[in-house]
Amino acid sequence: TAFCAGLSPELVDGDADDWTYDVSTPLLAATSSVMPEALQRRLVSFLSRGGRLLFTPVLPAFDAWLKPCSILRDLLGAPGETRAPEDAVLRFRGMESVYTSGLALTTARPPDGATVLGREQSGGGCAAWMKKMKGGGRAIWLGMRPIWPSSSRP
């Protein structure tokens, strides 16, 4: 689908700074609750320069040493996530009944100034949101893990 939309993925070195200056290419970050502080700072820099970031399924709350570190979450003003039921069905703008096949997360509300893009059908929790940043950047949170076809799994 990304190729049909004209997006060509590139891998970036999370330990380098060079990619934070290329705001012409959107960035997908597969995130967990643990992320090195330096990488969180690079993502913040990328967004503040006007970059577009899609991250899924959670925002980091700890650094690589498991010490509290929520630099990215704090910038976005994002509330904590709650696990949705295993059989959660999500609804997005223009799409009905997206089945998650596993992990789905929601928030009670989106961050201040963010637009809701999707909700969990039974409980109504926010399952996706987009926030425009100062400097022109955009962050999109998608509260579900990507599910890859079994033929493409490593």
PDB file of N, CA and C in Angstrom, residues 39-146:
ATOM      1  N   LEU A  39      17.588   8.751  21.205  1.00  0.00           N
ATOM      2  CA  LEU A  39      16.680   8.535  20.078  1.00  0.00           C
ATOM      3  C   LEU A  39      15.387   9.325  20.279  1.00  0.00           C
ATOM      4  N   GLN A  40      14.887   9.368  21.500  1.00  0.00           N
ATOM      5  CA  GLN A  40      13.699  10.189  21.757  1.00  0.00           C
ATOM      6  C   GLN A  40      13.990  11.648  21.399  1.00  0.00           C
ATOM      7  N   ARG A  41      15.168  12.131  21.759  1.00  0.00           N
ATOM      8  CA  ARG A  41      15.536  13.517  21.448  1.00  0.00           C
ATOM      9  C   ARG A  41      15.645  13.725  19.929  1.00  0.00           C
ATOM     10  N   ARG A  42      16.153  12.738  19.220  1.00  0.00           N
ATOM     11  CA  ARG A  42      16.240  12.856  17.755  1.00  0.00           C
ATOM     12  C   ARG A  42      14.848  12.912  17.121  1.00  0.00           C
ATOM     13  N   LEU A  43      13.929  12.102  17.614  1.00  0.00           N
ATOM     14  CA  LEU A  43      12.557  12.140  17.084  1.00  0.00           C
ATOM     15  C   LEU A  43      11.892  13.483  17.366  1.00  0.00           C
ATOM     16  N   VAL A  44      12.125  14.033  18.544  1.00  0.00           N
ATOM     17  CA  VAL A  44      11.605  15.361  18.888  1.00  0.00           C
ATOM     18  C   VAL A  44      12.195  16.402  17.937  1.00  0.00           C
ATOM     19  N   SER A  45      13.499  16.320  17.668  1.00  0.00           N
ATOM     20  CA  SER A  45      14.161  17.238  16.748  1.00  0.00           C
ATOM     21  C   SER A  45      13.567  17.120  15.346  1.00  0.00           C
ATOM     22  N   PHE A  46      13.356  15.900  14.899  1.00  0.00           N
ATOM     23  CA  PHE A  46      12.759  15.643  13.587  1.00  0.00           C
ATOM     24  C   PHE A  46      11.386  16.307  13.484  1.00  0.00           C
ATOM     25  N   LEU A  47      10.549  16.126  14.498  1.00  0.00           N
ATOM     26  CA  LEU A  47       9.214  16.729  14.500  1.00  0.00           C
ATOM     27  C   LEU A  47       9.278  18.253  14.538  1.00  0.00           C
ATOM     28  N   SER A  48      10.165  18.804  15.336  1.00  0.00           N
ATOM     29  CA  SER A  48      10.245  20.261  15.479  1.00  0.00           C
ATOM     30  C   SER A  48      10.773  20.931  14.216  1.00  0.00           C
ATOM     31  N   ARG A  49      11.457  20.176  13.356  1.00  0.00           N
ATOM     32  CA  ARG A  49      11.939  20.712  12.077  1.00  0.00           C
ATOM     33  C   ARG A  49      10.888  20.597  10.979  1.00  0.00           C
ATOM     34  N   GLY A  50       9.748  19.995  11.297  1.00  0.00           N
ATOM     35  CA  GLY A  50       8.688  19.849  10.298  1.00  0.00           C
ATOM     36  C   GLY A  50       8.516  18.436   9.791  1.00  0.00           C
ATOM     37  N   GLY A  51       9.168  17.468  10.414  1.00  0.00           N
ATOM     38  CA  GLY A  51       9.060  16.078   9.977  1.00  0.00           C
ATOM     39  C   GLY A  51       7.700  15.470  10.277  1.00  0.00           C
ATOM     40  N   ARG A  52       7.386  14.413   9.560  1.00  0.00           N
ATOM     41  CA  ARG A  52       6.127  13.678   9.752  1.00  0.00           C
ATOM     42  C   ARG A  52       6.468  12.290  10.277  1.00  0.00           C
ATOM     43  N   LEU A  53       5.875  11.953  11.424  1.00  0.00           N
ATOM     44  CA  LEU A  53       6.210  10.724  12.134  1.00  0.00           C
ATOM     45  C   LEU A  53       4.951   9.914  12.419  1.00  0.00           C
ATOM     46  N   LEU A  54       4.970   8.655  12.016  1.00  0.00           N
ATOM     47  CA  LEU A  54       3.924   7.694  12.382  1.00  0.00           C
ATOM     48  C   LEU A  54       4.569   6.732  13.359  1.00  0.00           C
ATOM     49  N   PHE A  55       4.006   6.606  14.542  1.00  0.00           N
ATOM     50  CA  PHE A  55       4.561   5.669  15.502  1.00  0.00           C
ATOM     51  C   PHE A  55       3.475   4.735  16.009  1.00  0.00           C
ATOM     52  N   THR A  56       3.892   3.503  16.254  1.00  0.00           N
ATOM     53  CA  THR A  56       2.961   2.469  16.659  1.00  0.00           C
ATOM     54  C   THR A  56       3.716   1.383  17.413  1.00  0.00           C
ATOM     55  N   PRO A  57       3.245   0.742  18.426  1.00  0.00           N
ATOM     56  CA  PRO A  57       1.927   0.902  19.042  1.00  0.00           C
ATOM     57  C   PRO A  57       1.926   1.720  20.326  1.00  0.00           C
ATOM     58  N   VAL A  58       3.090   1.997  20.951  1.00  0.00           N
ATOM     59  CA  VAL A  58       3.103   2.730  22.222  1.00  0.00           C
ATOM     60  C   VAL A  58       4.135   3.856  22.168  1.00  0.00           C
ATOM     61  N   LEU A  59       4.029   4.771  23.114  1.00  0.00           N
ATOM     62  CA  LEU A  59       5.042   5.810  23.276  1.00  0.00           C
ATOM     63  C   LEU A  59       5.996   5.394  24.384  1.00  0.00           C
ATOM     64  N   PRO A  60       7.274   5.674  24.214  1.00  0.00           N
ATOM     65  CA  PRO A  60       8.235   5.267  25.238  1.00  0.00           C
ATOM     66  C   PRO A  60       8.019   5.993  26.566  1.00  0.00           C
ATOM     67  N   ALA A  61       8.267   5.260  27.639  1.00  0.00           N
ATOM     68  CA  ALA A  61       8.181   5.812  28.994  1.00  0.00           C
ATOM     69  C   ALA A  61       9.486   5.607  29.754  1.00  0.00           C
ATOM     70  N   PHE A  62      10.415   4.843  29.164  1.00  0.00           N
ATOM     71  CA  PHE A  62      11.682   4.525  29.825  1.00  0.00           C
ATOM     72  C   PHE A  62      12.829   4.648  28.831  1.00  0.00           C
ATOM     73  N   ASP A  63      14.034   4.894  29.360  1.00  0.00           N
ATOM     74  CA  ASP A  63      15.217   4.902  28.509  1.00  0.00           C
ATOM     75  C   ASP A  63      15.783   3.484  28.423  1.00  0.00           C
ATOM     76  N   ALA A  64      16.932   3.351  27.799  1.00  0.00           N
ATOM     77  CA  ALA A  64      17.536   2.030  27.607  1.00  0.00           C
ATOM     78  C   ALA A  64      17.942   1.359  28.915  1.00  0.00           C
ATOM     79  N   TRP A  65      18.071   2.134  29.987  1.00  0.00           N
ATOM     80  CA  TRP A  65      18.449   1.604  31.293  1.00  0.00           C
ATOM     81  C   TRP A  65      17.231   1.412  32.192  1.00  0.00           C
ATOM     82  N   LEU A  66      16.029   1.495  31.601  1.00  0.00           N
ATOM     83  CA  LEU A  66      14.749   1.348  32.293  1.00  0.00           C
ATOM     84  C   LEU A  66      14.514   2.425  33.356  1.00  0.00           C
ATOM     85  N   LYS A  67      15.124   3.564  33.145  1.00  0.00           N
ATOM     86  CA  LYS A  67      14.849   4.724  33.993  1.00  0.00           C
ATOM     87  C   LYS A  67      13.746   5.526  33.318  1.00  0.00           C
ATOM     88  N   PRO A  68      12.860   6.148  34.099  1.00  0.00           N
ATOM     89  CA  PRO A  68      11.792   6.948  33.491  1.00  0.00           C
ATOM     90  C   PRO A  68      12.343   7.974  32.498  1.00  0.00           C
ATOM     91  N   CYS A  69      11.788   7.980  31.298  1.00  0.00           N
ATOM     92  CA  CYS A  69      12.217   8.890  30.239  1.00  0.00           C
ATOM     93  C   CYS A  69      11.073   9.008  29.241  1.00  0.00           C
ATOM     94  N   SER A  70      10.371  10.112  29.287  1.00  0.00           N
ATOM     95  CA  SER A  70       9.189  10.279  28.439  1.00  0.00           C
ATOM     96  C   SER A  70       9.270  11.563  27.621  1.00  0.00           C
ATOM     97  N   ILE A  71      10.431  11.833  27.056  1.00  0.00           N
ATOM     98  CA  ILE A  71      10.670  13.061  26.300  1.00  0.00           C
ATOM     99  C   ILE A  71       9.696  13.188  25.133  1.00  0.00           C
ATOM    100  N   LEU A  72       9.540  12.137  24.358  1.00  0.00           N
ATOM    101  CA  LEU A  72       8.638  12.166  23.205  1.00  0.00           C
ATOM    102  C   LEU A  72       7.180  12.274  23.667  1.00  0.00           C
ATOM    103  N   ARG A  73       6.785  11.483  24.636  1.00  0.00           N
ATOM    104  CA  ARG A  73       5.419  11.532  25.177  1.00  0.00           C
ATOM    105  C   ARG A  73       5.104  12.927  25.725  1.00  0.00           C
ATOM    106  N   ASP A  74       6.069  13.529  26.432  1.00  0.00           N
ATOM    107  CA  ASP A  74       5.862  14.854  27.012  1.00  0.00           C
ATOM    108  C   ASP A  74       5.679  15.917  25.933  1.00  0.00           C
ATOM    109  N   LEU A  75       6.495  15.855  24.873  1.00  0.00           N
ATOM    110  CA  LEU A  75       6.353  16.811  23.777  1.00  0.00           C
ATOM    111  C   LEU A  75       4.946  16.760  23.189  1.00  0.00           C
ATOM    112  N   LEU A  76       4.449  15.552  23.011  1.00  0.00           N
ATOM    113  CA  LEU A  76       3.137  15.369  22.393  1.00  0.00           C
ATOM    114  C   LEU A  76       1.988  15.596  23.366  1.00  0.00           C
ATOM    115  N   GLY A  77       2.275  15.584  24.657  1.00  0.00           N
ATOM    116  CA  GLY A  77       1.209  15.705  25.650  1.00  0.00           C
ATOM    117  C   GLY A  77       0.307  14.495  25.641  1.00  0.00           C
ATOM    118  N   ALA A  78       0.890  13.342  25.338  1.00  0.00           N
ATOM    119  CA  ALA A  78       0.111  12.118  25.143  1.00  0.00           C
ATOM    120  C   ALA A  78      -0.213  11.434  26.466  1.00  0.00           C
ATOM    121  N   PRO A  79      -1.474  11.051  26.640  1.00  0.00           N
ATOM    122  CA  PRO A  79      -1.841  10.287  27.842  1.00  0.00           C
ATOM    123  C   PRO A  79      -1.364   8.845  27.726  1.00  0.00           C
ATOM    124  N   GLY A  80      -1.416   8.120  28.820  1.00  0.00           N
ATOM    125  CA  GLY A  80      -1.022   6.716  28.810  1.00  0.00           C
ATOM    126  C   GLY A  80      -2.013   5.853  28.046  1.00  0.00           C
ATOM    127  N   GLU A  81      -1.509   4.747  27.527  1.00  0.00           N
ATOM    128  CA  GLU A  81      -2.337   3.818  26.761  1.00  0.00           C
ATOM    129  C   GLU A  81      -2.924   2.741  27.676  1.00  0.00           C
ATOM    130  N   THR A  82      -4.055   2.198  27.259  1.00  0.00           N
ATOM    131  CA  THR A  82      -4.712   1.096  27.942  1.00  0.00           C
ATOM    132  C   THR A  82      -4.932  -0.008  26.923  1.00  0.00           C
ATOM    133  N   ARG A  83      -4.706  -1.235  27.327  1.00  0.00           N
ATOM    134  CA  ARG A  83      -4.907  -2.361  26.408  1.00  0.00           C
ATOM    135  C   ARG A  83      -6.389  -2.559  26.130  1.00  0.00           C
ATOM    136  N   ALA A  84      -6.728  -2.661  24.870  1.00  0.00           N
ATOM    137  CA  ALA A  84      -8.102  -2.936  24.445  1.00  0.00           C
ATOM    138  C   ALA A  84      -8.335  -4.447  24.496  1.00  0.00           C
ATOM    139  N   PRO A  85      -9.594  -4.889  24.446  1.00  0.00           N
ATOM    140  CA  PRO A  85      -9.863  -6.332  24.448  1.00  0.00           C
ATOM    141  C   PRO A  85      -9.159  -7.049  23.288  1.00  0.00           C
ATOM    142  N   GLU A  86      -8.833  -8.327  23.493  1.00  0.00           N
ATOM    143  CA  GLU A  86      -8.142  -9.118  22.458  1.00  0.00           C
ATOM    144  C   GLU A  86      -8.871  -9.096  21.122  1.00  0.00           C
ATOM    145  N   ASP A  87     -10.183  -9.071  21.167  1.00  0.00           N
ATOM    146  CA  ASP A  87     -10.974  -9.112  19.933  1.00  0.00           C
ATOM    147  C   ASP A  87     -11.418  -7.713  19.509  1.00  0.00           C
ATOM    148  N   ALA A  88     -10.637  -6.710  19.849  1.00  0.00           N
ATOM    149  CA  ALA A  88     -11.004  -5.324  19.557  1.00  0.00           C
ATOM    150  C   ALA A  88     -11.224  -5.104  18.068  1.00  0.00           C
ATOM    151  N   VAL A  89     -12.206  -4.285  17.767  1.00  0.00           N
ATOM    152  CA  VAL A  89     -12.492  -3.866  16.406  1.00  0.00           C
ATOM    153  C   VAL A  89     -12.336  -2.348  16.383  1.00  0.00           C
ATOM    154  N   LEU A  90     -11.531  -1.856  15.471  1.00  0.00           N
ATOM    155  CA  LEU A  90     -11.272  -0.421  15.388  1.00  0.00           C
ATOM    156  C   LEU A  90     -12.006   0.182  14.208  1.00  0.00           C
ATOM    157  N   ARG A  91     -12.375   1.439  14.361  1.00  0.00           N
ATOM    158  CA  ARG A  91     -13.020   2.192  13.280  1.00  0.00           C
ATOM    159  C   ARG A  91     -12.177   3.417  12.994  1.00  0.00           C
ATOM    160  N   PHE A  92     -11.835   3.597  11.730  1.00  0.00           N
ATOM    161  CA  PHE A  92     -11.069   4.746  11.292  1.00  0.00           C
ATOM    162  C   PHE A  92     -11.894   5.531  10.290  1.00  0.00           C
ATOM    163  N   ARG A  93     -11.519   6.766  10.076  1.00  0.00           N
ATOM    164  CA  ARG A  93     -12.216   7.579   9.086  1.00  0.00           C
ATOM    165  C   ARG A  93     -12.228   6.859   7.747  1.00  0.00           C
ATOM    166  N   GLY A  94     -13.396   6.634   7.216  1.00  0.00           N
ATOM    167  CA  GLY A  94     -13.522   5.999   5.920  1.00  0.00           C
ATOM    168  C   GLY A  94     -13.365   4.490   5.930  1.00  0.00           C
ATOM    169  N   MET A  95     -13.072   3.893   7.084  1.00  0.00           N
ATOM    170  CA  MET A  95     -12.927   2.437   7.182  1.00  0.00           C
ATOM    171  C   MET A  95     -13.727   1.959   8.390  1.00  0.00           C
ATOM    172  N   GLU A  96     -14.481   0.929   8.199  1.00  0.00           N
ATOM    173  CA  GLU A  96     -15.244   0.342   9.295  1.00  0.00           C
ATOM    174  C   GLU A  96     -14.667  -1.022   9.627  1.00  0.00           C
ATOM    175  N   SER A  97     -14.768  -1.407  10.856  1.00  0.00           N
ATOM    176  CA  SER A  97     -14.441  -2.766  11.307  1.00  0.00           C
ATOM    177  C   SER A  97     -13.043  -3.232  10.899  1.00  0.00           C
ATOM    178  N   VAL A  98     -12.028  -2.603  11.465  1.00  0.00           N
ATOM    179  CA  VAL A  98     -10.652  -3.050  11.282  1.00  0.00           C
ATOM    180  C   VAL A  98     -10.332  -3.984  12.446  1.00  0.00           C
ATOM    181  N   TYR A  99     -10.117  -5.268  12.137  1.00  0.00           N
ATOM    182  CA  TYR A  99      -9.850  -6.265  13.172  1.00  0.00           C
ATOM    183  C   TYR A  99      -8.361  -6.272  13.486  1.00  0.00           C
ATOM    184  N   THR A 100      -8.028  -6.288  14.773  1.00  0.00           N
ATOM    185  CA  THR A 100      -6.640  -6.104  15.167  1.00  0.00           C
ATOM    186  C   THR A 100      -5.819  -7.382  15.243  1.00  0.00           C
ATOM    187  N   SER A 101      -6.415  -8.508  15.410  1.00  0.00           N
ATOM    188  CA  SER A 101      -5.690  -9.783  15.500  1.00  0.00           C
ATOM    189  C   SER A 101      -4.628  -9.757  16.588  1.00  0.00           C
ATOM    190  N   GLY A 102      -4.926  -9.149  17.698  1.00  0.00           N
ATOM    191  CA  GLY A 102      -3.941  -9.125  18.782  1.00  0.00           C
ATOM    192  C   GLY A 102      -3.924  -7.801  19.503  1.00  0.00           C
ATOM    193  N   LEU A 103      -2.731  -7.278  19.704  1.00  0.00           N
ATOM    194  CA  LEU A 103      -2.545  -6.095  20.520  1.00  0.00           C
ATOM    195  C   LEU A 103      -3.186  -4.846  19.925  1.00  0.00           C
ATOM    196  N   ALA A 104      -4.076  -4.239  20.698  1.00  0.00           N
ATOM    197  CA  ALA A 104      -4.638  -2.934  20.363  1.00  0.00           C
ATOM    198  C   ALA A 104      -4.631  -2.106  21.635  1.00  0.00           C
ATOM    199  N   LEU A 105      -4.271  -0.846  21.498  1.00  0.00           N
ATOM    200  CA  LEU A 105      -4.207   0.054  22.638  1.00  0.00           C
ATOM    201  C   LEU A 105      -5.078   1.269  22.371  1.00  0.00           C
ATOM    202  N   THR A 106      -5.635   1.830  23.430  1.00  0.00           N
ATOM    203  CA  THR A 106      -6.436   3.033  23.300  1.00  0.00           C
ATOM    204  C   THR A 106      -6.042   4.014  24.398  1.00  0.00           C
ATOM    205  N   THR A 107      -6.463   5.236  24.221  1.00  0.00           N
ATOM    206  CA  THR A 107      -6.340   6.249  25.266  1.00  0.00           C
ATOM    207  C   THR A 107      -7.743   6.781  25.535  1.00  0.00           C
ATOM    208  N   ALA A 108      -7.952   7.292  26.741  1.00  0.00           N
ATOM    209  CA  ALA A 108      -9.265   7.842  27.076  1.00  0.00           C
ATOM    210  C   ALA A 108      -9.562   9.069  26.224  1.00  0.00           C
ATOM    211  N   ARG A 109      -8.527   9.795  25.877  1.00  0.00           N
ATOM    212  CA  ARG A 109      -8.668  11.001  25.067  1.00  0.00           C
ATOM    213  C   ARG A 109      -7.376  11.205  24.287  1.00  0.00           C
ATOM    214  N   PRO A 110      -7.442  11.952  23.194  1.00  0.00           N
ATOM    215  CA  PRO A 110      -6.196  12.287  22.486  1.00  0.00           C
ATOM    216  C   PRO A 110      -5.493  13.423  23.219  1.00  0.00           C
ATOM    217  N   PRO A 111      -4.240  13.715  22.876  1.00  0.00           N
ATOM    218  CA  PRO A 111      -3.571  14.872  23.468  1.00  0.00           C
ATOM    219  C   PRO A 111      -4.312  16.163  23.106  1.00  0.00           C
ATOM    220  N   ASP A 112      -4.143  17.188  23.906  1.00  0.00           N
ATOM    221  CA  ASP A 112      -4.736  18.484  23.584  1.00  0.00           C
ATOM    222  C   ASP A 112      -4.279  18.929  22.205  1.00  0.00           C
ATOM    223  N   GLY A 113      -5.225  19.378  21.385  1.00  0.00           N
ATOM    224  CA  GLY A 113      -4.916  19.858  20.047  1.00  0.00           C
ATOM    225  C   GLY A 113      -4.811  18.777  18.993  1.00  0.00           C
ATOM    226  N   ALA A 114      -4.969  17.516  19.375  1.00  0.00           N
ATOM    227  CA  ALA A 114      -4.874  16.407  18.408  1.00  0.00           C
ATOM    228  C   ALA A 114      -6.254  16.080  17.844  1.00  0.00           C
ATOM    229  N   THR A 115      -6.252  15.489  16.665  1.00  0.00           N
ATOM    230  CA  THR A 115      -7.470  15.059  15.988  1.00  0.00           C
ATOM    231  C   THR A 115      -7.595  13.553  16.111  1.00  0.00           C
ATOM    232  N   VAL A 116      -8.763  13.073  16.510  1.00  0.00           N
ATOM    233  CA  VAL A 116      -9.002  11.627  16.592  1.00  0.00           C
ATOM    234  C   VAL A 116      -9.129  11.064  15.184  1.00  0.00           C
ATOM    235  N   LEU A 117      -8.363  10.018  14.894  1.00  0.00           N
ATOM    236  CA  LEU A 117      -8.422   9.355  13.594  1.00  0.00           C
ATOM    237  C   LEU A 117      -9.133   8.010  13.667  1.00  0.00           C
ATOM    238  N   GLY A 118      -9.203   7.410  14.854  1.00  0.00           N
ATOM    239  CA  GLY A 118      -9.836   6.104  14.991  1.00  0.00           C
ATOM    240  C   GLY A 118     -10.226   5.832  16.423  1.00  0.00           C
ATOM    241  N   ARG A 119     -11.233   4.987  16.575  1.00  0.00           N
ATOM    242  CA  ARG A 119     -11.729   4.603  17.901  1.00  0.00           C
ATOM    243  C   ARG A 119     -11.941   3.100  17.962  1.00  0.00           C
ATOM    244  N   GLU A 120     -11.864   2.564  19.190  1.00  0.00           N
ATOM    245  CA  GLU A 120     -12.186   1.161  19.426  1.00  0.00           C
ATOM    246  C   GLU A 120     -13.707   1.077  19.495  1.00  0.00           C
ATOM    247  N   GLN A 121     -14.273   0.129  18.788  1.00  0.00           N
ATOM    248  CA  GLN A 121     -15.716   0.078  18.574  1.00  0.00           C
ATOM    249  C   GLN A 121     -16.535  -0.132  19.848  1.00  0.00           C
ATOM    250  N   SER A 122     -16.155  -1.055  20.705  1.00  0.00           N
ATOM    251  CA  SER A 122     -17.010  -1.382  21.852  1.00  0.00           C
ATOM    252  C   SER A 122     -16.887  -0.378  22.994  1.00  0.00           C
ATOM    253  N   GLY A 123     -15.675   0.054  23.313  1.00  0.00           N
ATOM    254  CA  GLY A 123     -15.489   0.965  24.437  1.00  0.00           C
ATOM    255  C   GLY A 123     -15.369   2.422  24.043  1.00  0.00           C
ATOM    256  N   GLY A 124     -15.113   2.694  22.777  1.00  0.00           N
ATOM    257  CA  GLY A 124     -15.025   4.057  22.289  1.00  0.00           C
ATOM    258  C   GLY A 124     -13.715   4.756  22.562  1.00  0.00           C
ATOM    259  N   GLY A 125     -12.709   4.027  23.093  1.00  0.00           N
ATOM    260  CA  GLY A 125     -11.408   4.644  23.359  1.00  0.00           C
ATOM    261  C   GLY A 125     -10.734   5.102  22.078  1.00  0.00           C
ATOM    262  N   CYS A 126      -9.910   6.112  22.192  1.00  0.00           N
ATOM    263  CA  CYS A 126      -9.168   6.645  21.047  1.00  0.00           C
ATOM    264  C   CYS A 126      -8.079   5.648  20.647  1.00  0.00           C
ATOM    265  N   ALA A 127      -8.112   5.182  19.407  1.00  0.00           N
ATOM    266  CA  ALA A 127      -7.164   4.179  18.926  1.00  0.00           C
ATOM    267  C   ALA A 127      -6.128   4.766  17.971  1.00  0.00           C
ATOM    268  N   ALA A 128      -6.336   5.992  17.542  1.00  0.00           N
ATOM    269  CA  ALA A 128      -5.381   6.674  16.663  1.00  0.00           C
ATOM    270  C   ALA A 128      -5.665   8.170  16.711  1.00  0.00           C
ATOM    271  N   TRP A 129      -4.585   8.962  16.666  1.00  0.00           N
ATOM    272  CA  TRP A 129      -4.740  10.415  16.635  1.00  0.00           C
ATOM    273  C   TRP A 129      -3.600  11.050  15.858  1.00  0.00           C
ATOM    274  N   MET A 130      -3.832  12.299  15.447  1.00  0.00           N
ATOM    275  CA  MET A 130      -2.805  13.070  14.750  1.00  0.00           C
ATOM    276  C   MET A 130      -2.678  14.420  15.430  1.00  0.00           C
ATOM    277  N   LYS A 131      -1.441  14.859  15.621  1.00  0.00           N
ATOM    278  CA  LYS A 131      -1.200  16.157  16.228  1.00  0.00           C
ATOM    279  C   LYS A 131      -0.236  16.955  15.367  1.00  0.00           C
ATOM    280  N   LYS A 132      -0.630  18.185  15.045  1.00  0.00           N
ATOM    281  CA  LYS A 132       0.243  19.104  14.315  1.00  0.00           C
ATOM    282  C   LYS A 132       1.136  19.793  15.337  1.00  0.00           C
ATOM    283  N   MET A 133       2.412  19.867  15.008  1.00  0.00           N
ATOM    284  CA  MET A 133       3.409  20.410  15.927  1.00  0.00           C
ATOM    285  C   MET A 133       3.816  21.824  15.519  1.00  0.00           C
ATOM    286  N   LYS A 134       4.342  22.562  16.479  1.00  0.00           N
ATOM    287  CA  LYS A 134       4.962  23.845  16.147  1.00  0.00           C
ATOM    288  C   LYS A 134       6.123  23.537  15.216  1.00  0.00           C
ATOM    289  N   GLY A 135       6.296  24.332  14.208  1.00  0.00           N
ATOM    290  CA  GLY A 135       7.351  24.070  13.234  1.00  0.00           C
ATOM    291  C   GLY A 135       6.845  23.286  12.039  1.00  0.00           C
ATOM    292  N   GLY A 136       5.561  22.907  12.048  1.00  0.00           N
ATOM    293  CA  GLY A 136       4.970  22.240  10.897  1.00  0.00           C
ATOM    294  C   GLY A 136       5.012  20.725  10.916  1.00  0.00           C
ATOM    295  N   GLY A 137       5.639  20.125  11.909  1.00  0.00           N
ATOM    296  CA  GLY A 137       5.687  18.668  11.975  1.00  0.00           C
ATOM    297  C   GLY A 137       4.323  18.073  12.302  1.00  0.00           C
ATOM    298  N   ARG A 138       4.173  16.797  11.998  1.00  0.00           N
ATOM    299  CA  ARG A 138       2.940  16.070  12.309  1.00  0.00           C
ATOM    300  C   ARG A 138       3.294  14.719  12.898  1.00  0.00           C
ATOM    301  N   ALA A 139       2.600  14.385  13.966  1.00  0.00           N
ATOM    302  CA  ALA A 139       2.789  13.084  14.603  1.00  0.00           C
ATOM    303  C   ALA A 139       1.470  12.332  14.550  1.00  0.00           C
ATOM    304  N   ILE A 140       1.536  11.087  14.131  1.00  0.00           N
ATOM    305  CA  ILE A 140       0.361  10.218  14.124  1.00  0.00           C
ATOM    306  C   ILE A 140       0.677   9.014  15.000  1.00  0.00           C
ATOM    307  N   TRP A 141      -0.215   8.753  15.957  1.00  0.00           N
ATOM    308  CA  TRP A 141      -0.097   7.568  16.805  1.00  0.00           C
ATOM    309  C   TRP A 141      -1.162   6.573  16.371  1.00  0.00           C
ATOM    310  N   LEU A 142      -0.752   5.331  16.176  1.00  0.00           N
ATOM    311  CA  LEU A 142      -1.643   4.236  15.819  1.00  0.00           C
ATOM    312  C   LEU A 142      -1.500   3.172  16.893  1.00  0.00           C
ATOM    313  N   GLY A 143      -2.553   2.949  17.662  1.00  0.00           N
ATOM    314  CA  GLY A 143      -2.493   2.053  18.813  1.00  0.00           C
ATOM    315  C   GLY A 143      -2.677   0.585  18.492  1.00  0.00           C
ATOM    316  N   MET A 144      -2.010   0.117  17.488  1.00  0.00           N
ATOM    317  CA  MET A 144      -2.032  -1.318  17.192  1.00  0.00           C
ATOM    318  C   MET A 144      -0.695  -1.693  16.589  1.00  0.00           C
ATOM    319  N   ARG A 145      -0.291  -2.907  16.861  1.00  0.00           N
ATOM    320  CA  ARG A 145       0.998  -3.325  16.302  1.00  0.00           C
ATOM    321  C   ARG A 145       0.792  -3.739  14.850  1.00  0.00           C
ATOM    322  N   PRO A 146       1.797  -3.494  14.034  1.00  0.00           N
ATOM    323  CA  PRO A 146       1.690  -3.940  12.646  1.00  0.00           C
ATOM    324  C   PRO A 146       1.656  -5.466  12.596  1.00  0.00           C
TER     325      PRO A 146
END
